[in-house]
PDB file of C-alpha atoms in Angstrom:
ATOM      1  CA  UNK X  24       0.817  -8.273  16.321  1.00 67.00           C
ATOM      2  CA  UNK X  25      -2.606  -9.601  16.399  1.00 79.00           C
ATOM      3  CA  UNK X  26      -5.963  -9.050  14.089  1.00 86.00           C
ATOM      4  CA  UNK X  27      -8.690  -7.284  16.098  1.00 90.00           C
ATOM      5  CA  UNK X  28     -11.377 -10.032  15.848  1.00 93.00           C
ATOM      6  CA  UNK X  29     -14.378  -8.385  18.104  1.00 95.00           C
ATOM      7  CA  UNK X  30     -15.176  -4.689  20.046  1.00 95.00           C
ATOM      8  CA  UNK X  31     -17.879  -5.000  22.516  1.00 95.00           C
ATOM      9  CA  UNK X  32     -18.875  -1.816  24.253  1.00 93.00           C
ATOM     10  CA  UNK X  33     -20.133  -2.001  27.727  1.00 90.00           C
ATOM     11  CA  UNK X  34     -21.851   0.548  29.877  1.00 89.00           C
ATOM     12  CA  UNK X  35     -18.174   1.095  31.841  1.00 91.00           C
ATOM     13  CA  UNK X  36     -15.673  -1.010  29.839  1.00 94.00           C
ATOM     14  CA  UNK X  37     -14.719  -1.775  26.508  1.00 94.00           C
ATOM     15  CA  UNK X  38     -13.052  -5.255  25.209  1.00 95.00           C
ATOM     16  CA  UNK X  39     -11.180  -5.456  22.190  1.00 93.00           C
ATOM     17  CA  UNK X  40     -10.922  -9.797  20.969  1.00 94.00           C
ATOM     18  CA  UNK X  41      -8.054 -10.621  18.829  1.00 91.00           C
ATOM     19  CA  UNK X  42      -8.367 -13.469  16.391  1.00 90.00           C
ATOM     20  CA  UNK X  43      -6.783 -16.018  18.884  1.00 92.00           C
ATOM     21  CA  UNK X  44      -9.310 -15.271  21.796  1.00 93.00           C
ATOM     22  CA  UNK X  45      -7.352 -12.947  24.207  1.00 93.00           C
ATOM     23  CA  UNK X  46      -9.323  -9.934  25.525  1.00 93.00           C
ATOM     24  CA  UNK X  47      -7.996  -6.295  26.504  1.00 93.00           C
ATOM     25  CA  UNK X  48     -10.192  -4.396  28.584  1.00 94.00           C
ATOM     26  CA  UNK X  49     -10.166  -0.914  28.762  1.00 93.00           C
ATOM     27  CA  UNK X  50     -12.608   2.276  30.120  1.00 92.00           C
ATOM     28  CA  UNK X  51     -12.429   3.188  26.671  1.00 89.00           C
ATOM     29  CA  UNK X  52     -10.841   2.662  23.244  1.00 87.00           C
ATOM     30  CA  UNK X  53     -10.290   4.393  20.122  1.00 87.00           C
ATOM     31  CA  UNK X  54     -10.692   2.523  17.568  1.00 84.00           C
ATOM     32  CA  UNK X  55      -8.900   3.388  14.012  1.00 85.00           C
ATOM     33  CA  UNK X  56      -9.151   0.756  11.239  1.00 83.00           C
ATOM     34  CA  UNK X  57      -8.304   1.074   7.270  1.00 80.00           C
ATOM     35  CA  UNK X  58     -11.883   1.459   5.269  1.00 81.00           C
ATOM     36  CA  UNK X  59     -11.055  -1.964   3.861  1.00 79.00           C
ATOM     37  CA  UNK X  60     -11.143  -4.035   6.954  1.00 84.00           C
ATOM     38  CA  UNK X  61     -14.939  -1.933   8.005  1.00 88.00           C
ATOM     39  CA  UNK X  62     -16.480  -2.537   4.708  1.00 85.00           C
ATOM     40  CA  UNK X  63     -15.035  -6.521   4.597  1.00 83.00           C
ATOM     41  CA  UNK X  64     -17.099  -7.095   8.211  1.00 89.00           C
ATOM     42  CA  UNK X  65     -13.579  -8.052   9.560  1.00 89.00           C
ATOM     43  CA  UNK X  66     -14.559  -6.681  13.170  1.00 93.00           C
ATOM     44  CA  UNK X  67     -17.406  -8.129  14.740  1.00 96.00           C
ATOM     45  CA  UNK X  68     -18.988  -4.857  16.760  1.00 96.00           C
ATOM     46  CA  UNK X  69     -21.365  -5.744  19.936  1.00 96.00           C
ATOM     47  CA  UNK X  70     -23.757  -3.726  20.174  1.00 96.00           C
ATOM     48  CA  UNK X  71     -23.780  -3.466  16.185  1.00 96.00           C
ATOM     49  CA  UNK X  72     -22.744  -0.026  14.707  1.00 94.00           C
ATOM     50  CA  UNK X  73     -25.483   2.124  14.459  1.00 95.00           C
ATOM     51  CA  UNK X  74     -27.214   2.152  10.731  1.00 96.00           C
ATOM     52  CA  UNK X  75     -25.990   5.979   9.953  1.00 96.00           C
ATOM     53  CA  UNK X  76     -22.584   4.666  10.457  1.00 94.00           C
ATOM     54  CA  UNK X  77     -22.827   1.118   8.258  1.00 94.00           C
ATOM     55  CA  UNK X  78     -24.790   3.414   5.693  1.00 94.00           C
ATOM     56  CA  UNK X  79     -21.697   6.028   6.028  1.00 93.00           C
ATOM     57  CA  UNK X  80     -18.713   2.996   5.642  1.00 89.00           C
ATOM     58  CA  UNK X  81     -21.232   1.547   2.255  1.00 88.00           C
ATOM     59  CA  UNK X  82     -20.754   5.043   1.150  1.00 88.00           C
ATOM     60  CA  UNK X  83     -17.154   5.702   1.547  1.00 84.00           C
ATOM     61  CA  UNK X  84     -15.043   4.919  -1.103  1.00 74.00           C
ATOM     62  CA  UNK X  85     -11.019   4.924  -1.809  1.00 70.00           C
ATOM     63  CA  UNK X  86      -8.404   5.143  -4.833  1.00 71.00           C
ATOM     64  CA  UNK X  87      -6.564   1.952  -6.076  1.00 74.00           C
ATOM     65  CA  UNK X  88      -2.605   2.374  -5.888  1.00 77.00           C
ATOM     66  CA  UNK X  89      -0.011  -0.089  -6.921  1.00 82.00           C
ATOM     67  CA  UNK X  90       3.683  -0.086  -5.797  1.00 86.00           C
ATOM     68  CA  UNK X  91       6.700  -1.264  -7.371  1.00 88.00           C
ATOM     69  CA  UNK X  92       9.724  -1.092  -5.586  1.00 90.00           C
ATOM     70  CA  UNK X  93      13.470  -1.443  -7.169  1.00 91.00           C
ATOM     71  CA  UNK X  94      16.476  -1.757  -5.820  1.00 92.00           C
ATOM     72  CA  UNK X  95      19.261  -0.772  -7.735  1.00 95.00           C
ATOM     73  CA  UNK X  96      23.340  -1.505  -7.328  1.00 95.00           C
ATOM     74  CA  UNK X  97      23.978   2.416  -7.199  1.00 95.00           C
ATOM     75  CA  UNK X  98      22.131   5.388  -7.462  1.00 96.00           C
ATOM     76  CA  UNK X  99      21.935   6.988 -10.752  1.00 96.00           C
ATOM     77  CA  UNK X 100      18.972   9.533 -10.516  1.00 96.00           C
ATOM     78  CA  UNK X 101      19.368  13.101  -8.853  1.00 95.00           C
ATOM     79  CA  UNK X 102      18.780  13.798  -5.175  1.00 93.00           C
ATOM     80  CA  UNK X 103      15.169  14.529  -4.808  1.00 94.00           C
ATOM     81  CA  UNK X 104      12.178  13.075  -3.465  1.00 93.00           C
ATOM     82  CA  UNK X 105      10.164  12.730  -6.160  1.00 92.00           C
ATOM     83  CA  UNK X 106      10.259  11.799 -10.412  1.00 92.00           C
ATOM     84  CA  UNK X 107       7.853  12.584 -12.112  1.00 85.00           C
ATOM     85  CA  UNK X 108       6.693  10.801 -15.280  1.00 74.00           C
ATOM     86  CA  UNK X 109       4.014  12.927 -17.757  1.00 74.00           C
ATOM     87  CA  UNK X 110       1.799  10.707 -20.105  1.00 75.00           C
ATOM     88  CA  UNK X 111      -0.014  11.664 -22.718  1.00 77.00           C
ATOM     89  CA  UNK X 112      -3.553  11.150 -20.862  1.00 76.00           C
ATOM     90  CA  UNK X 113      -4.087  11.321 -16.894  1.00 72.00           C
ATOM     91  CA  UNK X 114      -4.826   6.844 -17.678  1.00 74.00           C
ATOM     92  CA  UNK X 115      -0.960   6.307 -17.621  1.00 74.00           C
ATOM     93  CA  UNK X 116       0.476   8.854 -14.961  1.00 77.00           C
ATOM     94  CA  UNK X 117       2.945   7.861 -12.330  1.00 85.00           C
ATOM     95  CA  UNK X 118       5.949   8.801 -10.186  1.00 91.00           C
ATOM     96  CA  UNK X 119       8.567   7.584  -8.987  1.00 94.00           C
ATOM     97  CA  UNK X 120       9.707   8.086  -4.816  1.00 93.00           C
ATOM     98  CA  UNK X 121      13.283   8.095  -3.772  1.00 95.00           C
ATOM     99  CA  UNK X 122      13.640   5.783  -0.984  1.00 93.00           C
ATOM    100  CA  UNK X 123      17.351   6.341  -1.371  1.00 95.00           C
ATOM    101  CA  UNK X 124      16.792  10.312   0.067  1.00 88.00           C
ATOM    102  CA  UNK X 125      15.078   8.529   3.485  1.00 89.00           C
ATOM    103  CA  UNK X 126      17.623   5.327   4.093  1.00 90.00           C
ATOM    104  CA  UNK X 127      19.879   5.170   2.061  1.00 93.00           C
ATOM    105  CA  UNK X 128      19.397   2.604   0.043  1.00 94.00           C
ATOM    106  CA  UNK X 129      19.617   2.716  -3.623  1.00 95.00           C
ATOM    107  CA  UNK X 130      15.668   2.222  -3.872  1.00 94.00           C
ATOM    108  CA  UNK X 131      12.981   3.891  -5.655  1.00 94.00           C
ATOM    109  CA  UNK X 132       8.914   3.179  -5.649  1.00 92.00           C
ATOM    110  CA  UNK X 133       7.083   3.269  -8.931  1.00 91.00           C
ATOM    111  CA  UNK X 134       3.664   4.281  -8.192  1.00 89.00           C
ATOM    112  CA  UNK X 135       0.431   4.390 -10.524  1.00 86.00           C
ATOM    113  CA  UNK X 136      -2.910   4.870  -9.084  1.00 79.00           C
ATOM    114  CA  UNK X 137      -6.576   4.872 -10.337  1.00 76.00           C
ATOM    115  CA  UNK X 138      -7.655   2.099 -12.761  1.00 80.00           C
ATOM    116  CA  UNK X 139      -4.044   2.243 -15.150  1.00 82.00           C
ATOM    117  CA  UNK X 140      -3.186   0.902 -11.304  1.00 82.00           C
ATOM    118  CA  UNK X 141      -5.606  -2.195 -11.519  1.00 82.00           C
ATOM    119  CA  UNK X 142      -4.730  -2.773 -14.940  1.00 85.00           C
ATOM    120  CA  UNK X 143      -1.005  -2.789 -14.670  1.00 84.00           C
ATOM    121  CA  UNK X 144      -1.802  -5.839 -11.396  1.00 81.00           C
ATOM    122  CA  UNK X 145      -2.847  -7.671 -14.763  1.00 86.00           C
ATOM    123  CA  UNK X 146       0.416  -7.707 -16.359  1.00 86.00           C
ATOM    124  CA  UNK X 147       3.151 -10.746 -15.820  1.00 84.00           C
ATOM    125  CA  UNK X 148       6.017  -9.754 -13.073  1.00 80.00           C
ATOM    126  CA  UNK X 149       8.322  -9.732 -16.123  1.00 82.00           C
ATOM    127  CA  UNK X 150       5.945  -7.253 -17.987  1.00 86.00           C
ATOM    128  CA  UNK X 151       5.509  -4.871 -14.892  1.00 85.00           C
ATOM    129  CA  UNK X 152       8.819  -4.070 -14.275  1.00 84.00           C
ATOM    130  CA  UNK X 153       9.675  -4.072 -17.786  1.00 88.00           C
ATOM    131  CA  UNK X 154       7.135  -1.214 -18.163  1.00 87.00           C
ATOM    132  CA  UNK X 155       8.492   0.169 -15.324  1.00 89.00           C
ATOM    133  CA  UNK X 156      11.882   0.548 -16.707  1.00 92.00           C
ATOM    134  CA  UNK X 157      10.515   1.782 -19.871  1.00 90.00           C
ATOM    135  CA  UNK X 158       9.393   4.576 -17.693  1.00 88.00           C
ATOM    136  CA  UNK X 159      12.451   4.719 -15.863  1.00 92.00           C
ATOM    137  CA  UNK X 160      14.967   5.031 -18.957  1.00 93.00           C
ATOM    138  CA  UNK X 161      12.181   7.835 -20.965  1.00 90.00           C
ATOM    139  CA  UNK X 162      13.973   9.489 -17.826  1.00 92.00           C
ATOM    140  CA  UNK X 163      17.529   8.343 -17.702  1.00 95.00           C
ATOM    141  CA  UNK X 164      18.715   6.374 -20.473  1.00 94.00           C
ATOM    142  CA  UNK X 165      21.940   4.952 -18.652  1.00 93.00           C
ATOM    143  CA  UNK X 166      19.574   4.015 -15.448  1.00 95.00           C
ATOM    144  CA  UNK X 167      20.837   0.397 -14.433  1.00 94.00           C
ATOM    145  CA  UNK X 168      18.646  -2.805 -14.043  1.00 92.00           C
ATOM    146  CA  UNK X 169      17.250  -3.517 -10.747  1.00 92.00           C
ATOM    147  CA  UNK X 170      19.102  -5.775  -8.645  1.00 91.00           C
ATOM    148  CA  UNK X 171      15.764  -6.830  -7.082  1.00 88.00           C
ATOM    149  CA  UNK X 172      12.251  -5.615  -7.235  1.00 83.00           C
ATOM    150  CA  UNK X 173       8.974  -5.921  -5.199  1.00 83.00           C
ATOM    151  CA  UNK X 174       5.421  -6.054  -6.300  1.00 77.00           C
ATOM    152  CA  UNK X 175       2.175  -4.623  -3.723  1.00 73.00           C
ATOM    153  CA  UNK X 176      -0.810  -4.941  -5.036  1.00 63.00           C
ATOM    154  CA  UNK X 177      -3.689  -2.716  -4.065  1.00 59.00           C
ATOM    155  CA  UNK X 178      -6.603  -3.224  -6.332  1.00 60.00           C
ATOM    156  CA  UNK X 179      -6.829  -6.980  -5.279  1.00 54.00           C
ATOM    157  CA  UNK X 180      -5.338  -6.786  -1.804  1.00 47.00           C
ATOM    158  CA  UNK X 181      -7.205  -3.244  -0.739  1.00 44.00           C
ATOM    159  CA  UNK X 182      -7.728  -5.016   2.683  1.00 42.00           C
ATOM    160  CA  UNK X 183      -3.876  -3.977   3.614  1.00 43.00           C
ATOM    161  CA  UNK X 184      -3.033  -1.818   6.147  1.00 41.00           C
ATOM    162  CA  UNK X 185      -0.729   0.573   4.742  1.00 40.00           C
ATOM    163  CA  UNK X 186       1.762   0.883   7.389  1.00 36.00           C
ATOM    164  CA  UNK X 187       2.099  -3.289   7.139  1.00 38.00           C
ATOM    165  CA  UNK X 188       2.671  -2.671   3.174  1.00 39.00           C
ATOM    166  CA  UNK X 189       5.618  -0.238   4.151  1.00 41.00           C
ATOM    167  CA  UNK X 190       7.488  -2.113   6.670  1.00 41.00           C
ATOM    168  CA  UNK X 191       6.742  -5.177   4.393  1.00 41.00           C
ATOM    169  CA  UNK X 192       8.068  -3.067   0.961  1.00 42.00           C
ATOM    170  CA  UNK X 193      11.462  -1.894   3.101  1.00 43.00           C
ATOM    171  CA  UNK X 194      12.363  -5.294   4.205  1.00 46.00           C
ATOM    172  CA  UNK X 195      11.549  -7.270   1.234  1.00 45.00           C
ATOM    173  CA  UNK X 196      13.740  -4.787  -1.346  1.00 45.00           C
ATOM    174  CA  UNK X 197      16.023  -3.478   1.506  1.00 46.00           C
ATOM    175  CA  UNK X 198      16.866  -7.543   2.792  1.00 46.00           C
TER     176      UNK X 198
END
């Protein structure tokens, strides 16, 4: 897999540039990239985009959410896809997603979104998935330590394609 470096758009033919120099031509492309990598510059457009479009990109925005994935020795939590965790203001909400439900692997995803998300990137590994399990045990008070955890960040690392994050989430818990 390479980084698309450069799209230029000829009369007949389009070229997509990856970062190491190779060219793919085509009669025409469709280009889809995560809102992160257009509002970074990442992809050098020839012509350049149009102004309605740059001024359309400067005006999109998107949410900030943090994952924290935990593997566990067994499962211990009931057979649905989601768990739901209700604070006592919209600032501390998450949930929890059952991995297990999909592959079978004793795994679940903490997720918190919105600025409690960037605030929680702030806290120590330790402290993270300590609050984590805090969350975890308001739920189930017998729930087990996690043999292994991961951490993705999306407040400082909003540049990630998402489908990278998930492949790289299931084989860095799951391995």
């Amino acid at each position: 897999m390479s980084r698309v470096a450069k799209i230029s758009n000829g009369p007949n033919k389009v070229m997509v540039t990856v970062e190491d120099g190779t060219g793919f031509i085509a009669d025409a492309a469709i280009i889809t990239v995560p809102l992160g990598i257009l509002k970074a510059n990442l992809i050098h457009f020839e012509p350049k985009l149009p102004q309605w479009k740059v001024d359309a990109i400067s005006d999109l925005g998107f949410g900030s959410e943090n994952k924290i994935a935990m593997q566990f020795d067994r499962v211990f939590w009931p057979d649905v896809e989601l768990l739901g965790v209700v604070a006592p203001t919209s600032y501390a909400c998450g949930y929890f997603l059952n991995l297990h439900k999909a592959t079978g692997h004793p795994v679940l995803v903490y997720m918190a979104a919105g600025r409690f998300a960037c605030d929680l990137e702030k806290l120590s590994d330790e402290s993270a998935a300590n609050f984590v399990m805090l969350q975890l045990k308001k739920m189930f008070p017998n729930a087990t330590e996690p043999v292994n955890f991961a951490w993705f960040l999306h407040c400082s690392y909003y540049l990630f394609h998402v489908s990278f994050l998930n492949s790289v989430l299931m084989s860095k818990v799951i391995n």
